[in-house]
Amino acid sequence: MSRILWKYGKLFDISETSKIDITLKNAIDTGTHRLIHAPPYRKSNKDQETLRKETDKLMGSGIIEHSTSPWSSPVVLV
């Protein structure tokens, strides 16, 4: 598997906007499960700036969009 990923790594390059134009709509059926809202983890100023820049880049590329959903989960920077 590793050999295949290295050989075709360019297919997974996310440094540029994808040339593939596919609009996907998804929904997760939560049934009657209670709402989950977890507060964000504390971050250093440097990590907050990194998160803001990456979020702005992804929003500008149309990969993610603003949400007003009451469901939330904290971001983990890796």
Tab-separated table of C-alpha atoms in Angstrom:
chain	number	residue	atom	x	y	z
A	1	MET	CA	0.000	0.000	0.000
A	2	SER	CA	2.792	2.392	0.920
A	3	ARG	CA	4.485	1.822	-2.438
A	4	ILE	CA	1.263	2.672	-4.284
A	5	LEU	CA	0.754	5.862	-2.272
A	6	TRP	CA	4.310	6.986	-3.002
A	7	LYS	CA	3.965	6.136	-6.701
A	8	TYR	CA	0.661	7.990	-7.119
A	9	GLY	CA	1.182	10.642	-4.442
A	10	LYS	CA	0.396	13.477	-6.861
A	11	LEU	CA	-3.188	12.231	-6.984
A	12	PHE	CA	-3.504	13.060	-3.293
A	13	ASP	CA	-1.806	16.467	-3.393
A	14	ILE	CA	-4.028	18.910	-1.500
A	15	SER	CA	-1.685	21.884	-1.834
A	16	GLU	CA	-3.665	22.989	-4.896
A	17	THR	CA	-7.377	23.129	-5.598
A	18	SER	CA	-8.675	19.937	-7.183
A	19	LYS	CA	-9.400	19.994	-10.908
A	20	ILE	CA	-12.293	17.601	-10.339
A	21	ASP	CA	-15.601	19.456	-10.126
A	22	ILE	CA	-17.965	17.263	-8.136
A	23	THR	CA	-20.529	18.627	-5.729
A	24	LEU	CA	-21.305	16.228	-2.929
A	25	LYS	CA	-24.158	16.588	-0.519
A	26	ASN	CA	-24.166	14.560	2.630
A	27	ALA	CA	-26.238	14.206	5.721
A	28	ILE	CA	-25.798	12.161	8.842
A	29	ASP	CA	-28.977	10.735	10.279
A	30	THR	CA	-28.577	11.178	14.025
A	31	GLY	CA	-31.990	9.735	14.749
A	32	THR	CA	-33.067	10.706	18.234
A	33	HIS	CA	-29.535	10.948	19.622
A	34	ARG	CA	-28.990	13.884	21.947
A	35	LEU	CA	-27.021	16.871	20.692
A	36	ILE	CA	-23.228	16.731	21.053
A	37	HIS	CA	-21.480	20.063	21.497
A	38	ALA	CA	-17.867	19.970	22.658
A	39	PRO	CA	-15.987	23.218	23.329
A	40	PRO	CA	-12.733	23.921	21.453
A	41	TYR	CA	-9.405	22.848	22.913
A	42	ARG	CA	-7.064	25.566	24.149
A	43	LYS	CA	-4.438	26.525	21.571
A	44	SER	CA	-1.340	28.677	21.523
A	45	ASN	CA	-1.482	31.928	19.547
A	46	LYS	CA	0.679	30.289	16.868
A	47	ASP	CA	-1.710	27.321	16.559
A	48	GLN	CA	-4.734	29.657	16.460
A	49	GLU	CA	-3.131	31.587	13.595
A	50	THR	CA	-2.301	28.355	11.738
A	51	LEU	CA	-5.873	27.141	12.184
A	52	ARG	CA	-7.301	30.460	10.966
A	53	LYS	CA	-5.072	30.484	7.851
A	54	GLU	CA	-5.872	26.878	6.946
A	55	THR	CA	-9.595	27.401	7.539
A	56	ASP	CA	-9.587	30.541	5.375
A	57	LYS	CA	-7.715	28.667	2.630
A	58	LEU	CA	-10.166	25.745	2.673
A	59	MET	CA	-13.179	28.084	2.720
A	60	GLY	CA	-11.721	30.123	-0.145
A	61	SER	CA	-11.256	26.934	-2.176
A	62	GLY	CA	-14.833	25.867	-1.511
A	63	ILE	CA	-13.714	22.679	0.252
A	64	ILE	CA	-15.455	23.639	3.487
A	65	GLU	CA	-18.242	26.080	4.231
A	66	HIS	CA	-19.493	28.039	7.209
A	67	SER	CA	-21.941	26.154	9.404
A	68	THR	CA	-24.443	27.222	12.022
A	69	SER	CA	-25.119	23.659	13.187
A	70	PRO	CA	-25.552	23.202	16.934
A	71	TRP	CA	-23.386	20.047	16.676
A	72	SER	CA	-19.660	20.635	17.170
A	73	SER	CA	-16.375	18.898	17.815
A	74	PRO	CA	-12.991	20.445	18.629
A	75	VAL	CA	-10.279	20.736	15.976
A	76	VAL	CA	-7.067	18.775	16.484
A	77	LEU	CA	-4.026	20.172	14.667
A	78	VAL	CA	-1.561	17.537	13.476
